[in-house]
XYZ file of C-alpha atoms in Angstrom:
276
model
C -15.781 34.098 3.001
C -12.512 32.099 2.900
C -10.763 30.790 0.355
C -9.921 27.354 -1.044
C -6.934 25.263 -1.256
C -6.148 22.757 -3.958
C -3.898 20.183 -3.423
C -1.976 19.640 -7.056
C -0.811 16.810 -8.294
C 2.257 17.111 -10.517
C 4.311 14.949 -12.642
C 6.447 12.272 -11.058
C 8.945 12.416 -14.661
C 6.605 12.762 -17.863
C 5.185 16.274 -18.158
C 2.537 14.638 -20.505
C 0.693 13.915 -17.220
C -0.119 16.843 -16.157
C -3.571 16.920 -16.626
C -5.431 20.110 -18.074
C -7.544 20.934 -14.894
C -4.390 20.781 -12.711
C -3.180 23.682 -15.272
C -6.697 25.140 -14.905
C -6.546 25.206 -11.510
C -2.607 26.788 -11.200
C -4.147 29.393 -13.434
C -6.686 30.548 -11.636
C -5.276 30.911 -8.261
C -4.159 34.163 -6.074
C -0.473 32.116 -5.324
C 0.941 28.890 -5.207
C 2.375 27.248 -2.670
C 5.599 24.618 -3.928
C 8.097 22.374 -1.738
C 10.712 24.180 -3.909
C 9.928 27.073 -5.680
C 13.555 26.256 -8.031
C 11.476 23.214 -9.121
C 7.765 24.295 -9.421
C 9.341 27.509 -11.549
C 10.272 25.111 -14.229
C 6.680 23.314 -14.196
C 5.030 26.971 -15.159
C 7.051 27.776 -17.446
C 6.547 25.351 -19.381
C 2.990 25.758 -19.127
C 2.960 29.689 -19.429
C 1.694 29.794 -15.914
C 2.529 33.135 -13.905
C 1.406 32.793 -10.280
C 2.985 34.399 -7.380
C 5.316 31.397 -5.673
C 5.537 31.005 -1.865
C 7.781 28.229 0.137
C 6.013 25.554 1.935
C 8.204 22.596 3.181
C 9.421 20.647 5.812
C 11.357 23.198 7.835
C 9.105 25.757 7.577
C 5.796 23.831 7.384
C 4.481 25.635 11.040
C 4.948 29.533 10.483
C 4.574 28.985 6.652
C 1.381 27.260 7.300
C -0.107 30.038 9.152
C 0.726 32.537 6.830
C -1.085 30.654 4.139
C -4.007 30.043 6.624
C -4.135 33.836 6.902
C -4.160 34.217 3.368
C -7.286 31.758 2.558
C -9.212 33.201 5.685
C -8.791 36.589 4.382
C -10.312 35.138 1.003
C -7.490 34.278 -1.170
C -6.992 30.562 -2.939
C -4.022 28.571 -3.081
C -2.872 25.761 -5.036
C -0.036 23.216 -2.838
C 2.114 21.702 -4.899
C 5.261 19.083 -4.538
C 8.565 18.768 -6.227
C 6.324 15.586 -7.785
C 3.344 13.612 -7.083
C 0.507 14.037 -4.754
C 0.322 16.649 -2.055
C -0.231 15.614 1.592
C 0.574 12.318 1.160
C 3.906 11.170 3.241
C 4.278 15.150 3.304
C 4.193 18.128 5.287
C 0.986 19.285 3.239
C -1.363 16.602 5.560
C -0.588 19.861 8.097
C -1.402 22.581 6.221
C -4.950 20.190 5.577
C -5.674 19.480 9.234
C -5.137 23.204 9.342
C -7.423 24.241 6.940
C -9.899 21.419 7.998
C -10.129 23.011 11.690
C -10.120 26.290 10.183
C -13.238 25.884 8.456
C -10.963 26.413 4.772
C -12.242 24.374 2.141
C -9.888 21.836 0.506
C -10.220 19.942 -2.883
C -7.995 17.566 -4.601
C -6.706 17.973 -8.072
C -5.741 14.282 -8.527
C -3.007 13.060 -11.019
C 0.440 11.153 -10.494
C 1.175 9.000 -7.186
C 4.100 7.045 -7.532
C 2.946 4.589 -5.150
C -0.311 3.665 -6.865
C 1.599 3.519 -10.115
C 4.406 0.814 -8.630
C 1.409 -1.066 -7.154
C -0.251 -1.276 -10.425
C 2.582 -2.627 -12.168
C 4.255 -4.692 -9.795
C 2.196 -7.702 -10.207
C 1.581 -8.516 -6.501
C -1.838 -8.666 -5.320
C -3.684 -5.039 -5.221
C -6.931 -5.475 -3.120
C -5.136 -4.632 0.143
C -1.686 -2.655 0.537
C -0.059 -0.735 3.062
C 2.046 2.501 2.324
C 5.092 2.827 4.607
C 7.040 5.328 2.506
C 10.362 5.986 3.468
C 12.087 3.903 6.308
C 14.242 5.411 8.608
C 18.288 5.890 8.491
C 18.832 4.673 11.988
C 20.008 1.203 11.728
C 18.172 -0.202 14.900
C 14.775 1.990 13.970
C 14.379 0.606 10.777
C 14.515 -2.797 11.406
C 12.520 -2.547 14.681
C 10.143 -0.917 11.892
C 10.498 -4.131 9.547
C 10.521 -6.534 12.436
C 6.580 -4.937 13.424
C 5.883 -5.755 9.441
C 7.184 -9.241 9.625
C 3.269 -10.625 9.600
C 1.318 -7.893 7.711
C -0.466 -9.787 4.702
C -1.112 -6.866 3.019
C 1.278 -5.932 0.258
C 3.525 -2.913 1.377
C 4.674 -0.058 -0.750
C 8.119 1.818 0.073
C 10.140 4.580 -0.786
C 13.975 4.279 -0.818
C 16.897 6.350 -2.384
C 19.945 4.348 -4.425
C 22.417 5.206 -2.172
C 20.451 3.428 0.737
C 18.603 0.683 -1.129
C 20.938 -2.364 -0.544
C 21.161 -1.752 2.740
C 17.126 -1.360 3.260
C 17.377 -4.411 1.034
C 19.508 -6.707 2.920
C 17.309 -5.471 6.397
C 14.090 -6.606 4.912
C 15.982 -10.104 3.725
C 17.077 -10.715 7.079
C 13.353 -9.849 8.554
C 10.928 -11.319 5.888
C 13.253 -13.760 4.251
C 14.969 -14.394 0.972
C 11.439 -15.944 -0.720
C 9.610 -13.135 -0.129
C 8.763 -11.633 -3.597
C 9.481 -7.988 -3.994
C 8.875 -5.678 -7.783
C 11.557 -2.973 -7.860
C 10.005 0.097 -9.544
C 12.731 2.633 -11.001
C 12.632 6.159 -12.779
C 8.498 5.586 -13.243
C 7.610 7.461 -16.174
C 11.039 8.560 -17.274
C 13.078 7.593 -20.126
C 14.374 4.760 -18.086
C 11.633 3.471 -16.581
C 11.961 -0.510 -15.265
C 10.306 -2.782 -12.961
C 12.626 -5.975 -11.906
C 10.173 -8.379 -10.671
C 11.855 -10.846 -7.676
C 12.403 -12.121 -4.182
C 14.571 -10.269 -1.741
C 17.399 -12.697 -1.944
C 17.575 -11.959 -5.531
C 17.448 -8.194 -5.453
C 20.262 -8.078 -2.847
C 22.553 -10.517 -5.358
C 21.487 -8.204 -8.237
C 21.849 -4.639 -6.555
C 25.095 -6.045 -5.131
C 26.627 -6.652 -8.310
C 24.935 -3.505 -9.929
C 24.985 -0.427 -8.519
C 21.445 1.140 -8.300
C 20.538 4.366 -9.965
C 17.289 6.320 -9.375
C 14.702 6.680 -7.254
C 12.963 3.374 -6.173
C 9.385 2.717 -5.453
C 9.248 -1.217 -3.409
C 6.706 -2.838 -3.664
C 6.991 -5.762 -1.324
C 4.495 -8.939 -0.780
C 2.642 -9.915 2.165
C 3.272 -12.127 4.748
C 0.732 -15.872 3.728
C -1.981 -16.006 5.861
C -1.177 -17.012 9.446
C -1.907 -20.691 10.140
C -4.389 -21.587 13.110
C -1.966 -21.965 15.813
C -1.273 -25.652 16.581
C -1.261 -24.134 20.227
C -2.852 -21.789 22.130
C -1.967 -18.675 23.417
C -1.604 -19.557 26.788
C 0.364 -22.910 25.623
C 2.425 -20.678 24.222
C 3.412 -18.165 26.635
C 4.002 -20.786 29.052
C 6.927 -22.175 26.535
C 8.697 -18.279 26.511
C 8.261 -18.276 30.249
C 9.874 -21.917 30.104
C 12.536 -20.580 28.174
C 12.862 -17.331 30.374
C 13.573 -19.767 33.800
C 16.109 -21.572 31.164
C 18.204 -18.596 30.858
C 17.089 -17.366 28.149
C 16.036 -13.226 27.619
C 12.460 -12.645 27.610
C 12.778 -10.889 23.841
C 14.813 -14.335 22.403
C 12.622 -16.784 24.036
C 9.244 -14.537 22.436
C 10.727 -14.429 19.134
C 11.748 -18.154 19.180
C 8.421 -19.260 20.142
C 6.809 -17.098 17.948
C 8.751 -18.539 15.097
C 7.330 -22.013 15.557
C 3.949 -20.854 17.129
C 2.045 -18.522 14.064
C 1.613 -15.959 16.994
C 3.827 -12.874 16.798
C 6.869 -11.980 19.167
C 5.108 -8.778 20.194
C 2.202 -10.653 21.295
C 3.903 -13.353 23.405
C 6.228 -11.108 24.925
C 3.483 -8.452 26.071
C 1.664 -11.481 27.449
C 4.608 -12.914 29.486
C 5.137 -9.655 30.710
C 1.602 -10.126 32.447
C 2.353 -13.377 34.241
């Protein structure tokens, strides 16, 4: 009979919220499995925790994997566990799951701290419906290809971003979603410096400009408002980028312009044109 894996959750700053059955659990399995065993060391110790520690992250996710497969299907259990927060989420855990899931491994979550939900509940932006997009990429033109896809999404979204890169993520989404658009700034979430600046994206690129950030960031960015009925239709409105295409225009400029004064999106009008 296999094993099981647990998928941890650990603290994201405050060691007060590590729950008791997440120290159960660590405990009481045959090994642990941490995205750095330097950091997860520190974690037992300070619970009195001694459990065999094996590497599992992203650049050895594939052979590591298997080796823990081989492990559980022999009849061992092993707990995952991140530097912080929630295994398998935005992480190279989700493979070690799929594996176990077409394995026939059982898998149970030890739920705790997600950074994320945390900056959600706090930033005062609506909660019912939210997207997590985690961390955007460094290239320039992928991100904001990335941001430009966003541009309509009503639901709020929920980012991750480093300080060294957040103005410049900053100033992208300003110049895709516009300076209105309210965005909560969630920093250091349960540490000693904990803050949440509440504001739009025109005013977090004046303040981070003048102040230089420090810590991690959780964004937690509002919605696009609920697309009008289009005064046109679709048709009326493909015909207008196709007018501005025969004007001299580029088939991606004339979408987006159209789009801008049309409620549909630039994606949509320029996959239609495409058809004509």
């Amino acid at each position: 009979m296999s094993g099981t894996l647990y998928l941890v959750a650990t603290p994201i700053g405050n060691l007060g919220d590590f729950s008791p059955r997440a120290v159960e659990t660590l405990e009481t399995v045959d090994f642990i499995a941490a995205e750095d065993t330097r950091v997860s060391v520190k974690l037992l110790n300070h619970f009195e925790i001694k459990k065999p520690l094996v590497s599992y992250h992203e650049h050895n996710h594939v052979s590591a994997g298997q080796a823990i497969l081989q492990r559980l299907l022999a009849g061992e259990s092993c707990a995952l566990v991140t530097d912080a927060g929630t295994p398998a989420v935005s992480d190279p855990g989700e493979d070690l799951v799929r594996l176990c899931a077409e394995n026939g491994v059982e898998v149970l979550s030890i739920p705790g701290c997600c950074a994320a939900v945390n900056a959600l509940a706090v930033s005062g932006l609506p909660t019912g419906r939210f997207a997590f997009e985690g961390f955007l990429t460094v290239n320039k033109k992928n991100r904001r290809e990335r941001l430009e896809a966003l541009k309509s999404e009503e639901r709020t979204l929920i980012f991750h971003e480093a300080p060294h890169k957040l103005l410049t993520t900053l100033q992208d989404m300003e110049a895709v979603f516009g300076s209105d658009r309210r965005i909560a700034l969630c920093r250091e979430l349960t540490k000693l410096h904990e803050e949440t600046f509440r504001t739009t994206l025109g005013g977090a690129v004046a303040h981070y400009t003048e102040n230089p950030p420090k810590g991690e960031f959780v964004l937690v960015l509002a919605g696009a408002e609920p697309r009008q009925e289009a005064m046109v239709t679709l048709e009326d409105a493909v015909a207008q980028v196709l007018t501005l295409k025969a004007q001299g225009v580029r088939l991606k400029d004339a979408a987006k312009e159209v789009a801008d004064h049309t409620g549909f999106s630039k994606n949509e009008l320029y996959a239609a044109a495409l058809e004509q």
